[in-house]
Amino acid sequence: MVICCYNSAARIVPTLTHLAAQELGSLSCELLLVDNKCTDDTVSVVEKTWQDLGSPYPLILVDEPKPGLSHARKTGVGAASGAFIVFCDDDNWLSPGYLHEVANLFQKYPRVGALGGYGMACSDAAFPDWFSAFQHGYAVGKPDLDTGFLPSGIYLTGAGMAVRRELFLKLFDRQDSLLTDRAGKELSSGGDTEICLRVLLSGYSLYYSNDLHFRHFIPKSRLRPEYRDRLFQGFTSGASQINAYELLWQLKRASFASKVGALVKASFRLPFSRLGLVARWDARRDAAVIFALTGCFSRWADTCVIQICNGMPIQLW
């Protein structure tokens, strides 16, 4: 269990209370709290609260001075010792059987690299009329999905996401995240989608379960239009990186004939797109396709695609 914190003192006590109430049975567990440059008394609040709750399983405090949720996640996973990791946000109240169900699913499906469920919104204020139309941005709302393997193009949210520890470390060993995700008060995002796409590119699957659910506490301050607009603006911050991952995922799952076709098409178009003779053709994307499939034309290819290919062992053929 990893909780990444930035000034979480005011909201983390109920989260810890729900973690202490987990129905573990014979399952062993540890709680990793990553201090991501907190300037409040998060650490002391956590230590006291966990002690007051009877310290149901070990609490391990870790510092990550580099701002950003992606950095904090990697540090937390690296400091953990368990086989499975659950990322719990500081405002997520996990259902009592959450951790046990995560372990059961990973043991049942050895080729699942990451899995998750859904959040239900709760607040200390009435929800505004616009909330239901924007709730997906707050990582809440039950999706129209059956329990099972996720179809292509659908990804898990970071809240409550669980990963295999060894796989996660392998995926981010040679190449750090291309996205910092949330850093301090900045609302940049995309780190959870990046994890999902790296899992897929490594040959593992994503799994969604309706039995994995939690309450996501949303304070009144985050239900204002100003915060909502900043939140959704942050979703665009990692678009180019996510597009690069999705291009590689599209190539990886394509048939051999489709890969050959994509290579021929990109090779034909590249001279014209490089000269700007056809406005709708993207030279960086054409070169990225060629580079991903052959290792050539790195000079002109999308830099994110190059970083991913050089940092991960991806088998496209």
Rosetta silent file (secondary structure, phi, psi, omega in degrees, C-alpha in Angstrom):
SEQUENCE: MVICCYNSAARIVPTLTHLAAQELGSLSCELLLVDNKCTDDTVSVVEKTWQDLGSPYPLILVDEPKPGLSHARKTGVGAASGAFIVFCDDDNWLSPGYLHEVANLFQKYPRVGALGGYGMACSDAAFPDWFSAFQHGYAVGKPDLDTGFLPSGIYLTGAGMAVRRELFLKLFDRQDSLLTDRAGKELSSGGDTEICLRVLLSGYSLYYSNDLHFRHFIPKSRLRPEYRDRLFQGFTSGASQINAYELLWQLKRASFASKVGALVKASFRLPFSRLGLVARWDARRDAAVIFALTGCFSRWADTCVIQICNGMPIQLW
SCORE:     score description
SCORE:     0.000 S_00000001
   1 L     0.000  123.224 -179.657    0.000    0.000    0.000 S_00000001
   2 E  -123.562  126.659  172.683    1.501    3.325   -1.102 S_00000001
   3 E  -118.138  121.142  177.842    0.099    6.776   -0.284 S_00000001
   4 E   -97.338  125.643 -170.732    1.851    9.733   -1.896 S_00000001
   5 E  -121.281  136.698  165.191    1.326   12.910    0.092 S_00000001
   6 L  -133.843  107.309 -179.236    1.645   16.616   -0.473 S_00000001
   7 L    50.127   62.468 -174.008    0.218   18.592    2.471 S_00000001
   8 L  -101.789    4.550 -172.084   -2.305   15.885    3.334 S_00000001
   9 L   -55.498  -37.366 -173.421   -2.758   16.556    7.048 S_00000001
  10 L   -76.373  -14.170 -173.885   -6.280   17.964    6.722 S_00000001
  11 L  -129.003   -2.033 -169.660   -7.716   14.990    4.808 S_00000001
  12 H   -89.024  -16.995 -176.444   -5.709   11.870    5.536 S_00000001
  13 H   -60.019  -49.325  177.570   -7.167   10.754    8.887 S_00000001
  14 H   -61.891  -32.739  177.424  -10.341    9.131    7.419 S_00000001
  15 H   -61.905  -46.018  178.909   -8.180    7.492    4.752 S_00000001
  16 H   -65.529  -36.626  179.017   -6.003    5.891    7.425 S_00000001
  17 H   -61.533  -41.887  178.142   -9.083    4.848    9.393 S_00000001
  18 H   -70.062  -33.661  177.189  -10.402    2.920    6.399 S_00000001
  19 H   -68.267  -36.779  178.594   -6.999    1.339    5.781 S_00000001
  20 H   -67.579  -21.761 -177.937   -6.863    0.186    9.389 S_00000001
  21 L   -92.417    7.884 -179.787  -10.270   -1.475    8.896 S_00000001
  22 L   -62.394  137.029  178.981   -9.124   -3.653    5.978 S_00000001
  23 L   -89.052   90.291 -170.600  -10.178   -7.296    6.295 S_00000001
  24 L   -88.358  -26.696 -175.055   -6.807   -8.893    5.675 S_00000001
  25 L    60.631 -124.627  179.276   -7.236  -12.392    7.065 S_00000001
  26 L   -90.209    2.797 -177.247   -3.839  -14.071    6.600 S_00000001
  27 L   -73.838  129.112  176.135   -2.698  -11.437    4.109 S_00000001
  28 L   -86.855  150.384 -174.106    0.404   -9.500    5.158 S_00000001
  29 L  -151.699  155.911  173.234    0.489   -5.782    4.459 S_00000001
  30 L  -143.047  152.738 -179.249    2.573   -2.656    4.933 S_00000001
  31 E  -114.255  115.341  177.075    1.767    1.027    4.538 S_00000001
  32 E   -99.790  118.611  175.483    4.297    3.185    2.684 S_00000001
  33 E  -108.077  119.730 -178.360    3.743    6.908    3.099 S_00000001
  34 E  -100.599  117.294  177.882    5.762    9.036    0.679 S_00000001
  35 E   -85.687  103.565 -176.542    6.378   12.599    1.814 S_00000001
  36 L   -98.507   66.679  179.059    6.544   14.534   -1.470 S_00000001
  37 L    64.657   44.265  175.487    7.844   17.849   -0.076 S_00000001
  38 L   -65.215  142.726  176.156    5.036   18.433    2.418 S_00000001
  39 L  -113.561    2.641  177.130    5.180   21.780    4.198 S_00000001
  40 L  -107.365 -162.252 -176.539    2.498   20.979    6.774 S_00000001
  41 L   -99.789   38.572  179.939    2.429   18.409    9.586 S_00000001
  42 H   -52.930  -49.751 -173.879    1.338   15.452    7.419 S_00000001
  43 H   -61.950  -46.588 -178.921    3.995   13.099    8.794 S_00000001
  44 H   -66.904  -36.814  176.970    3.272   13.764   12.461 S_00000001
  45 H   -63.620  -43.479  179.458   -0.492   13.481   11.876 S_00000001
  46 H   -63.607  -46.471 -178.434   -0.009   10.146   10.125 S_00000001
  47 H   -60.700  -46.208 -178.790    2.275    8.774   12.826 S_00000001
  48 H   -66.970  -44.698 -178.793   -0.083    9.744   15.638 S_00000001
  49 H   -62.672  -44.661 -178.455   -3.228    8.578   13.832 S_00000001
  50 H   -64.235  -37.938  176.670   -1.723    5.227   12.896 S_00000001
  51 H   -66.505  -42.475  178.565   -0.578    4.700   16.467 S_00000001
  52 H   -63.000  -29.887  179.174   -4.038    5.641   17.789 S_00000001
  53 L   -82.263    1.458  176.287   -5.532    3.087   15.370 S_00000001
  54 L    91.239    9.969 -179.857   -3.365    0.383   16.921 S_00000001
  55 L    43.837   63.672 -174.599   -0.762    0.189   14.118 S_00000001
  56 L   -61.284  -24.267  171.552   -2.563   -2.734   12.442 S_00000001
  57 L  -153.788  165.492 -171.050    0.387   -3.262   10.089 S_00000001
  58 L   -59.137  139.668  173.683    3.795   -1.611    9.664 S_00000001
  59 E  -107.509  126.198 -179.649    3.993    2.063    8.689 S_00000001
  60 E  -121.179  123.606 -179.185    7.057    3.059    6.665 S_00000001
  61 E   -98.991  131.204 -177.587    7.836    6.736    6.029 S_00000001
  62 E  -131.938  140.904  176.788    9.766    7.647    2.884 S_00000001
  63 E  -100.106  137.404  169.838   10.951   11.015    1.569 S_00000001
  64 L  -132.687   98.261 -175.314   10.824   11.995   -2.115 S_00000001
  65 L   -72.699  -18.152 -178.972   12.128   15.562   -2.459 S_00000001
  66 L   -80.840  117.413 -176.378   11.538   15.729   -6.225 S_00000001
  67 L   -62.951  142.989  176.162    8.027   17.140   -6.756 S_00000001
  68 L   131.792  131.664 -178.424    5.611   15.053   -8.777 S_00000001
  69 H   -61.011  -37.578 -179.638    3.261   12.129   -8.186 S_00000001
  70 H   -62.269  -42.517  177.604    5.140    9.928  -10.667 S_00000001
  71 H   -64.081  -42.203 -178.511    8.409   10.372   -8.759 S_00000001
  72 H   -65.178  -40.628  178.433    6.661    9.701   -5.449 S_00000001
  73 H   -60.799  -46.419 -178.743    5.029    6.525   -6.754 S_00000001
  74 H   -61.777  -41.952  178.437    8.337    5.121   -7.969 S_00000001
  75 H   -62.711  -43.258  179.600   10.005    5.897   -4.645 S_00000001
  76 H   -63.495  -44.203  179.560    7.176    4.251   -2.723 S_00000001
  77 H   -64.444  -40.351  179.771    7.226    1.110   -4.841 S_00000001
  78 H   -64.344  -29.747 -179.253   11.002    0.893   -4.548 S_00000001
  79 H   -86.779  -12.488 -178.028   10.812    1.056   -0.753 S_00000001
  80 L   -79.268  164.644  179.445    8.051   -1.563   -0.500 S_00000001
  81 L  -123.385  -11.710 -178.103    8.637   -5.275   -0.012 S_00000001
  82 L   -76.658  163.855 -179.542    5.293   -6.820   -0.989 S_00000001
  83 L   -76.923  -28.319 -176.914    4.545   -8.476   -4.323 S_00000001
  84 E  -122.892  141.824 -178.599    1.513   -6.274   -5.018 S_00000001
  85 E  -121.427  133.052  171.463    1.157   -2.514   -4.631 S_00000001
  86 E  -111.599  126.238  174.676   -2.044   -0.498   -4.233 S_00000001
  87 E   -90.450  111.910 -179.596   -1.840    3.242   -4.885 S_00000001
  88 L  -111.406  120.406  176.376   -4.248    4.909   -2.479 S_00000001
  89 L   -69.124  161.189 -175.897   -4.726    8.664   -2.740 S_00000001
  90 L   -71.370   -4.512  177.162   -4.833   10.619    0.500 S_00000001
  91 L  -122.566   21.827  177.683   -8.590   11.146    0.053 S_00000001
  92 E  -100.794  127.964  178.827   -9.568    7.585   -0.946 S_00000001
  93 E  -109.536   95.150 -173.556  -11.553    5.517    1.554 S_00000001
  94 E   -68.536  143.342  175.104  -11.114    1.913    0.450 S_00000001
  95 L   -64.810  154.384 -171.440  -13.876   -0.634    1.019 S_00000001
  96 L   -57.200  -31.531 -177.088  -12.988   -3.208    3.736 S_00000001
  97 L   -97.944   13.534 -172.397  -12.186   -6.059    1.336 S_00000001
  98 H   -59.776  -54.266 -175.412  -10.204   -4.013   -1.176 S_00000001
  99 H   -64.868  -38.747  179.642   -6.703   -5.260   -0.438 S_00000001
 100 H   -64.835  -41.334  179.687   -7.783   -8.874   -0.109 S_00000001
 101 H   -67.042  -37.104  176.553   -9.589   -8.760   -3.459 S_00000001
 102 H   -58.881  -48.206  179.962   -6.533   -7.227   -5.140 S_00000001
 103 H   -61.793  -41.850  179.549   -4.358  -10.109   -3.939 S_00000001
 104 H   -61.427  -42.999 -177.195   -6.955  -12.688   -5.054 S_00000001
 105 H   -68.825  -41.548  178.827   -7.187  -11.217   -8.565 S_00000001
 106 H   -64.376  -37.295  178.734   -3.430  -11.013   -9.083 S_00000001
 107 H   -71.254  -32.171 -179.356   -3.056  -14.634   -7.961 S_00000001
 108 H   -75.224  -35.408 -175.886   -5.908  -15.730  -10.227 S_00000001
 109 L  -121.931   89.827 -175.238   -4.636  -13.906  -13.328 S_00000001
 110 L   -66.428  -17.538  179.579   -0.822  -14.087  -13.563 S_00000001
 111 L   -99.015    9.641  171.655   -0.699  -12.053  -16.806 S_00000001
 112 E   -85.939  122.418 -178.762   -2.584   -9.100  -15.327 S_00000001
 113 E   -94.616  -26.963  179.312   -0.078   -6.335  -14.680 S_00000001
 114 E  -150.084  147.217  179.802   -2.408   -3.715  -13.228 S_00000001
 115 E  -147.788  163.216 -178.676   -5.981   -3.689  -11.987 S_00000001
 116 E  -168.608 -175.525 -178.521   -8.457   -1.328  -10.409 S_00000001
 117 E  -139.785 -133.832 -175.629  -12.070   -0.434   -9.714 S_00000001
 118 E  -140.326  158.067  178.714  -14.135    2.692   -9.271 S_00000001
 119 E  -109.525  150.512  176.172  -14.669    5.558   -6.848 S_00000001
 120 E  -116.698  127.952 -173.910  -17.873    6.983   -5.417 S_00000001
 121 E   -73.348  139.616  169.619  -17.938   10.691   -4.696 S_00000001
 122 E  -143.236  156.575 -173.493  -18.596   12.059   -1.225 S_00000001
 123 L  -155.842  168.681  173.345  -18.153   15.564    0.103 S_00000001
 124 L   -95.386   11.278  179.945  -18.689   17.987    2.948 S_00000001
 125 L  -143.802  164.970  176.244  -20.871   20.103    0.623 S_00000001
 126 L   -70.222  140.987  178.948  -23.709   19.645   -1.835 S_00000001
 127 L   -76.189  135.420  179.694  -22.564   18.661   -5.317 S_00000001
 128 L   -68.912  163.235 -176.903  -23.172   21.365   -7.943 S_00000001
 129 L   -60.437  -30.506 -175.857  -25.481   20.722  -10.878 S_00000001
 130 L   -80.216   -9.094 -168.290  -22.558   20.394  -13.293 S_00000001
 131 H   -61.942  -43.010 -176.032  -20.743   17.704  -11.304 S_00000001
 132 H   -59.669  -30.945  179.851  -22.250   14.600  -12.926 S_00000001
 133 H   -76.957  -16.798 -176.637  -21.064   15.761  -16.353 S_00000001
 134 H  -117.840    4.013 -171.209  -17.510   16.225  -15.078 S_00000001
 135 H   -62.453  -28.478  179.489  -17.222   13.467  -12.481 S_00000001
 136 H   -60.363  -30.848  177.852  -14.959   11.303  -14.638 S_00000001
 137 H   -69.950  -20.294  176.951  -12.289   14.003  -14.258 S_00000001
 138 H   -93.986    7.957  179.482  -12.507   13.555  -10.490 S_00000001
 139 L    60.559   40.942  175.891  -11.936    9.787  -10.855 S_00000001
 140 L  -134.061  165.264 -179.119  -15.416    8.927   -9.591 S_00000001
 141 L   102.878  131.521 -179.522  -18.508    7.320  -11.038 S_00000001
 142 L   -76.109  121.002 -177.813  -19.127    3.689  -11.819 S_00000001
 143 L   -73.080  160.248  177.892  -18.122    3.044  -15.438 S_00000001
 144 L   -83.071   66.472 -176.594  -20.299    1.142  -17.870 S_00000001
 145 L  -134.387  144.617  171.223  -17.992   -1.865  -17.718 S_00000001
 146 L   -89.022  153.447  174.775  -18.333   -5.473  -16.692 S_00000001
 147 L   -57.460  129.736  179.325  -15.720   -7.060  -14.469 S_00000001
 148 E   153.722 -169.223 -179.446  -12.949   -8.389  -16.688 S_00000001
 149 E   -70.040  137.795 -176.879  -10.063   -7.472  -18.963 S_00000001
 150 L   -75.565  137.774  175.350  -10.209   -3.896  -20.219 S_00000001
 151 L   -70.503  161.637 -179.615  -10.785   -3.348  -23.940 S_00000001
 152 L   -60.316  137.847  179.053   -8.235   -1.388  -25.940 S_00000001
 153 L    91.791   -6.295  177.123   -8.399    2.359  -25.377 S_00000001
 154 L  -111.054  130.478 -175.481   -9.815    2.078  -21.844 S_00000001
 155 L  -125.080  160.109  177.824   -7.421    2.652  -18.947 S_00000001
 156 L   -79.140  150.178  171.731   -7.478    2.411  -15.170 S_00000001
 157 L   -83.840  153.710 -177.717   -7.537    5.501  -12.990 S_00000001
 158 L   -67.855  -31.358  179.173   -4.624    6.024  -10.633 S_00000001
 159 L   -64.838  119.202  179.399   -6.835    6.176   -7.547 S_00000001
 160 L    77.722    4.044  179.512   -6.952    2.661   -6.122 S_00000001
 161 L   -66.406  142.049  176.663   -4.829    1.220   -8.943 S_00000001
 162 E  -120.754  141.939 -178.768   -2.870   -1.922   -8.068 S_00000001
 163 E  -135.407  159.598  170.527    0.293   -3.116   -9.807 S_00000001
 164 E   -79.041  126.790 -172.862    2.762   -5.956   -9.579 S_00000001
 165 H   -60.394  -50.979 -176.820    5.777   -4.525   -7.794 S_00000001
 166 H   -62.493  -37.650  178.177    8.494   -6.279   -9.791 S_00000001
 167 H   -65.435  -45.538 -179.420    6.809   -5.410  -13.076 S_00000001
 168 H   -58.591  -46.286 -179.639    6.451   -1.751  -12.104 S_00000001
 169 H   -63.033  -38.544  178.328   10.122   -1.492  -11.156 S_00000001
 170 H   -65.390  -40.574 -177.258   11.137   -3.135  -14.419 S_00000001
 171 H   -66.749  -29.262 -176.266    8.942   -0.772  -16.458 S_00000001
 172 L  -114.543   18.479 -178.108   10.472    2.341  -14.891 S_00000001
 173 L   -74.563  -55.455 -175.493   14.022    1.087  -14.351 S_00000001
 174 L   -85.940  -23.170 -177.346   15.754    2.327  -17.516 S_00000001
 175 L  -136.769  111.907  176.275   13.373    5.172  -18.311 S_00000001
 176 L   -62.038  166.073  177.485   11.714    7.351  -15.685 S_00000001
 177 L   -55.365  140.489  175.458    8.186    8.516  -16.236 S_00000001
 178 L   -81.401   -6.478 -178.100    7.837   11.007  -19.072 S_00000001
 179 L  -125.957  132.179  176.844    5.156   12.742  -16.997 S_00000001
 180 L   -75.334  -21.558 -171.275    5.579   14.237  -13.538 S_00000001
 181 L    60.324 -158.983 -173.555    1.818   13.995  -12.931 S_00000001
 182 L   -63.966  133.160  179.702    0.589   16.215  -10.107 S_00000001
 183 E  -132.636  111.305 -177.815    3.336   18.255   -8.491 S_00000001
 184 L    61.325 -124.624 -179.445    2.492   20.364   -5.468 S_00000001
 185 L   -90.813   -2.836  178.472   -0.456   22.573   -6.384 S_00000001
 186 E   -74.099  139.662 -176.124   -0.053   21.947  -10.122 S_00000001
 187 L  -105.721   35.312  173.490   -2.851   19.818  -11.599 S_00000001
 188 L   -66.877  157.148 -174.478   -0.911   18.156  -14.416 S_00000001
 189 L  -149.177 -172.250  177.450   -1.946   14.564  -15.024 S_00000001
 190 L   109.762  -10.912 -177.706   -1.501   11.477  -17.192 S_00000001
 191 H   -62.186  -35.783  179.914    0.749    9.386  -14.958 S_00000001
 192 H   -68.574  -39.736  177.404   -1.889    6.695  -14.415 S_00000001
 193 H   -66.734  -36.597  177.026   -2.471    6.315  -18.162 S_00000001
 194 H   -61.619  -43.145  177.238    1.283    6.114  -18.693 S_00000001
 195 H   -59.116  -46.424 -178.989    1.494    3.232  -16.208 S_00000001
 196 H   -59.757  -44.454 -177.329   -1.321    1.422  -18.008 S_00000001
 197 H   -70.645  -34.358  174.535    0.284    1.821  -21.419 S_00000001
 198 H   -66.155  -38.481  176.330    3.677    0.647  -20.177 S_00000001
 199 H   -59.864  -47.087 -179.203    1.970   -2.416  -18.698 S_00000001
 200 H   -63.958  -43.779 -179.543    0.303   -3.140  -22.047 S_00000001
 201 H   -65.095  -23.511  178.817    3.495   -2.583  -24.033 S_00000001
 202 L   -82.868   -4.653  177.971    5.285   -5.060  -21.766 S_00000001
 203 L    99.196    4.011  177.467    2.809   -7.783  -22.733 S_00000001
 204 L   -97.336  169.920 -177.020    0.615   -7.735  -19.620 S_00000001
 205 E  -112.075  164.777  173.801   -3.104   -6.966  -19.395 S_00000001
 206 E  -107.444  142.998 -176.408   -5.296   -4.506  -17.500 S_00000001
 207 E  -132.904  135.816  177.403   -8.194   -5.756  -15.385 S_00000001
 208 E  -115.629  138.563  178.717  -11.221   -3.933  -13.979 S_00000001
 209 E  -132.968  129.499  174.605  -13.383   -5.248  -11.134 S_00000001
 210 E   -69.638  -12.640  178.157  -16.704   -3.935   -9.820 S_00000001
 211 E   -81.863   -9.641  177.156  -15.752   -5.533   -6.498 S_00000001
 212 E  -101.160  107.407 -178.837  -12.993   -2.955   -6.052 S_00000001
 213 E  -145.337  158.834 -177.286  -14.565    0.293   -4.939 S_00000001
 214 E  -154.867  163.353  172.806  -13.852    3.189   -2.623 S_00000001
 215 E   -96.884  134.537  179.395  -15.209    6.554   -1.591 S_00000001
 216 E  -109.735  110.849 -178.704  -13.375    9.582   -2.923 S_00000001
 217 E   -78.667  124.592 -179.155  -13.725   12.550   -0.609 S_00000001
 218 L  -120.484  108.609 -177.927  -13.995   15.822   -2.550 S_00000001
 219 L   -70.151  164.062 -178.582  -13.950   18.951   -0.362 S_00000001
 220 H   -55.639  -35.581 -177.505  -16.013   22.013   -1.114 S_00000001
 221 H   -64.146  -22.483 -179.650  -12.937   23.865   -2.383 S_00000001
 222 H   -96.667    6.053  177.688  -12.604   21.382   -5.256 S_00000001
 223 H  -107.005   17.141  176.763  -16.214   21.773   -6.327 S_00000001
 224 L   -93.115  146.772 -179.604  -15.762   25.310   -7.539 S_00000001
 225 H   -56.085  -33.220 -179.212  -15.717   26.035  -11.284 S_00000001
 226 H   -63.357  -44.695  178.646  -12.241   27.554  -10.998 S_00000001
 227 H   -67.485  -44.052  178.822  -10.761   24.315   -9.649 S_00000001
 228 H   -54.730  -45.702 -177.504  -12.743   22.217  -12.147 S_00000001
 229 H   -66.402  -39.463  176.664  -11.386   24.240  -15.060 S_00000001
 230 H   -64.841  -39.322  179.775   -7.803   23.948  -13.811 S_00000001
 231 H   -60.764  -48.308 -177.134   -8.275   20.211  -13.334 S_00000001
 232 H   -73.742  -28.626  174.088   -9.467   19.627  -16.877 S_00000001
 233 H   -64.963  -34.525  179.566   -6.832   21.921  -18.321 S_00000001
 234 H   -65.035  -23.072 -179.751   -4.244   19.707  -16.635 S_00000001
 235 L   -67.147  -20.519 -179.293   -5.455   16.710  -18.639 S_00000001
 236 L   -86.607   -9.645 -171.858   -3.953   18.249  -21.772 S_00000001
 237 L   -66.487  -30.651 -178.175   -0.484   18.654  -20.263 S_00000001
 238 L  -109.281   22.921 -174.169    0.682   15.137  -21.118 S_00000001
 239 H   -61.306  -43.058 -176.933   -1.145   14.695  -24.422 S_00000001
 240 H   -65.732  -38.373  178.676    1.959   14.402  -26.603 S_00000001
 241 H   -67.500  -44.405  179.593    3.515   11.751  -24.356 S_00000001
 242 H   -64.435  -38.976  177.331    0.307    9.713  -24.171 S_00000001
 243 H   -60.091  -37.109  178.737   -0.108    9.952  -27.948 S_00000001
 244 H   -65.488  -45.162  177.067    3.390    8.480  -28.345 S_00000001
 245 H   -59.737  -44.077 -176.398    2.557    5.551  -26.073 S_00000001
 246 H   -67.697  -32.595  174.700   -0.710    4.928  -27.906 S_00000001
 247 H   -61.978  -45.621  179.547    1.052    4.923  -31.280 S_00000001
 248 H   -65.952  -38.058  178.371    3.395    2.199  -30.048 S_00000001
 249 H   -66.500  -38.219  176.682    0.508    0.243  -28.531 S_00000001
 250 H   -62.327  -41.780  178.747   -1.378    0.483  -31.823 S_00000001
 251 H   -68.626  -40.024 -176.715    1.661   -0.892  -33.664 S_00000001
 252 H   -62.853  -40.423 -176.237    2.270   -3.640  -31.109 S_00000001
 253 L   -91.125    0.018  178.183   -1.218   -5.113  -31.371 S_00000001
 254 L   -74.770  155.118  176.486   -1.457   -4.739  -35.164 S_00000001
 255 L   -69.525  165.326  179.082   -1.158   -7.784  -37.405 S_00000001
 256 H   -59.214  -42.511 -179.767    2.068   -8.438  -39.308 S_00000001
 257 H   -63.623  -39.496  179.451    0.422   -7.312  -42.537 S_00000001
 258 H   -67.544  -36.477  176.762   -0.804   -4.104  -40.890 S_00000001
 259 H   -63.825  -44.957  178.499    2.690   -3.355  -39.572 S_00000001
 260 H   -61.163  -43.427  178.758    4.161   -3.799  -43.035 S_00000001
 261 H   -61.301  -42.366  178.585    1.436   -1.577  -44.467 S_00000001
 262 H   -63.911  -38.634  179.811    2.089    1.123  -41.866 S_00000001
 263 H   -66.934  -44.630  178.946    5.820    0.985  -42.601 S_00000001
 264 H   -63.273  -43.931 -179.026    5.325    1.269  -46.370 S_00000001
 265 H   -62.708  -46.789 -179.081    2.836    4.109  -45.949 S_00000001
 266 H   -65.627  -37.630 -179.990    5.072    6.078  -43.568 S_00000001
 267 H   -66.539  -37.866  178.119    8.130    5.553  -45.810 S_00000001
 268 H   -68.356  -40.753 -173.103    6.233    6.847  -48.836 S_00000001
 269 H   -79.351  -28.474 -170.467    4.837    9.873  -47.025 S_00000001
 270 H   -55.538  -47.274  179.918    7.936   10.962  -45.093 S_00000001
 271 H   -58.719  -37.896 -179.084    9.773   12.798  -47.935 S_00000001
 272 H   -73.642  -42.693 -178.870    6.630   14.774  -48.748 S_00000001
 273 H   -69.731  -32.772  176.789    5.681   15.491  -45.129 S_00000001
 274 H   -62.078  -35.116 -179.502    9.274   16.555  -44.323 S_00000001
 275 L   -87.909   -3.733  179.356    9.046   19.194  -47.058 S_00000001
 276 L    72.147   24.419 -176.769    5.594   20.263  -45.954 S_00000001
 277 L   -77.254  -23.970  177.354    4.091   19.434  -49.333 S_00000001
 278 L  -126.765  107.197 -169.841    1.036   17.779  -47.773 S_00000001
 279 L   -60.358  -34.889 -174.264   -0.184   19.713  -44.773 S_00000001
 280 L   -79.722   -7.912  177.782   -2.223   16.899  -43.238 S_00000001
 281 L   -89.952  135.876 -175.601    0.758   14.513  -43.130 S_00000001
 282 L  -105.064  109.275 -176.780    2.811   14.565  -39.923 S_00000001
 283 H   -62.895  -40.038 -178.621    6.524   14.026  -40.559 S_00000001
 284 H   -65.410  -36.021  178.359    7.330   13.358  -36.887 S_00000001
 285 H   -73.157  -42.931  178.358    4.671   10.680  -36.700 S_00000001
 286 H   -59.828  -45.148  178.805    5.707    9.064  -40.000 S_00000001
 287 H   -65.580  -33.549  178.364    9.335    9.009  -38.845 S_00000001
 288 H   -65.192  -40.455  177.698    8.219    7.637  -35.459 S_00000001
 289 H   -61.941  -45.999  179.844    6.466    4.725  -37.148 S_00000001
 290 H   -63.375  -44.093 -179.889    9.581    3.945  -39.172 S_00000001
 291 H   -62.771  -44.816 -177.720   11.839    4.280  -36.118 S_00000001
 292 H   -61.692  -36.546 -175.232    9.630    2.085  -33.944 S_00000001
 293 H   -91.141  -21.259 -175.601    9.528   -0.697  -36.549 S_00000001
 294 H  -129.715  -19.159 -174.890   13.083   -0.474  -37.914 S_00000001
 295 L    85.774    3.457 -178.193   15.202    1.700  -35.629 S_00000001
 296 L  -100.097  165.677  175.701   15.855    4.158  -38.469 S_00000001
 297 L    63.009   33.473  178.343   15.101    7.872  -38.892 S_00000001
 298 L   -64.462  -25.211 -178.060   15.496    8.693  -35.202 S_00000001
 299 L   -61.966  -32.671 -175.149   16.674   12.183  -36.192 S_00000001
 300 L  -106.260   -7.195 -172.703   13.199   13.148  -37.383 S_00000001
 301 L   -76.717  160.115  174.288   11.016   10.967  -35.176 S_00000001
 302 L   -55.192  125.322 -174.812    8.827   12.071  -32.295 S_00000001
 303 H   -63.357  -32.526  179.321   11.183   12.408  -29.316 S_00000001
 304 H   -65.655  -39.964  177.861    8.718   10.772  -26.915 S_00000001
 305 H   -62.373  -42.002  178.696    8.556    7.659  -29.095 S_00000001
 306 H   -61.665  -45.640  179.750   12.367    7.504  -29.114 S_00000001
 307 H   -59.741  -44.506 -178.452   12.521    7.822  -25.326 S_00000001
 308 H   -65.359  -46.985 -178.583    9.972    5.057  -24.805 S_00000001
 309 H   -63.853  -38.089 -179.823   11.620    2.671  -27.282 S_00000001
 310 H   -76.515  -22.515 -175.385   15.084    3.289  -25.821 S_00000001
 311 H   -98.967  -13.371 -177.613   13.854    2.968  -22.253 S_00000001
 312 L  -129.163  142.596  173.982   11.614   -0.105  -22.504 S_00000001
 313 L   -79.189   90.729 -176.406   12.118   -3.575  -23.994 S_00000001
 314 L  -107.486  125.042  177.594    9.215   -3.448  -26.483 S_00000001
 315 L   -99.956  106.975 -177.819    8.719   -6.245  -29.007 S_00000001
 316 L   -95.523  -19.649  179.311    6.740   -4.835  -31.949 S_00000001
 317 L  -106.126    0.000    0.000    7.337   -7.670  -34.407 S_00000001
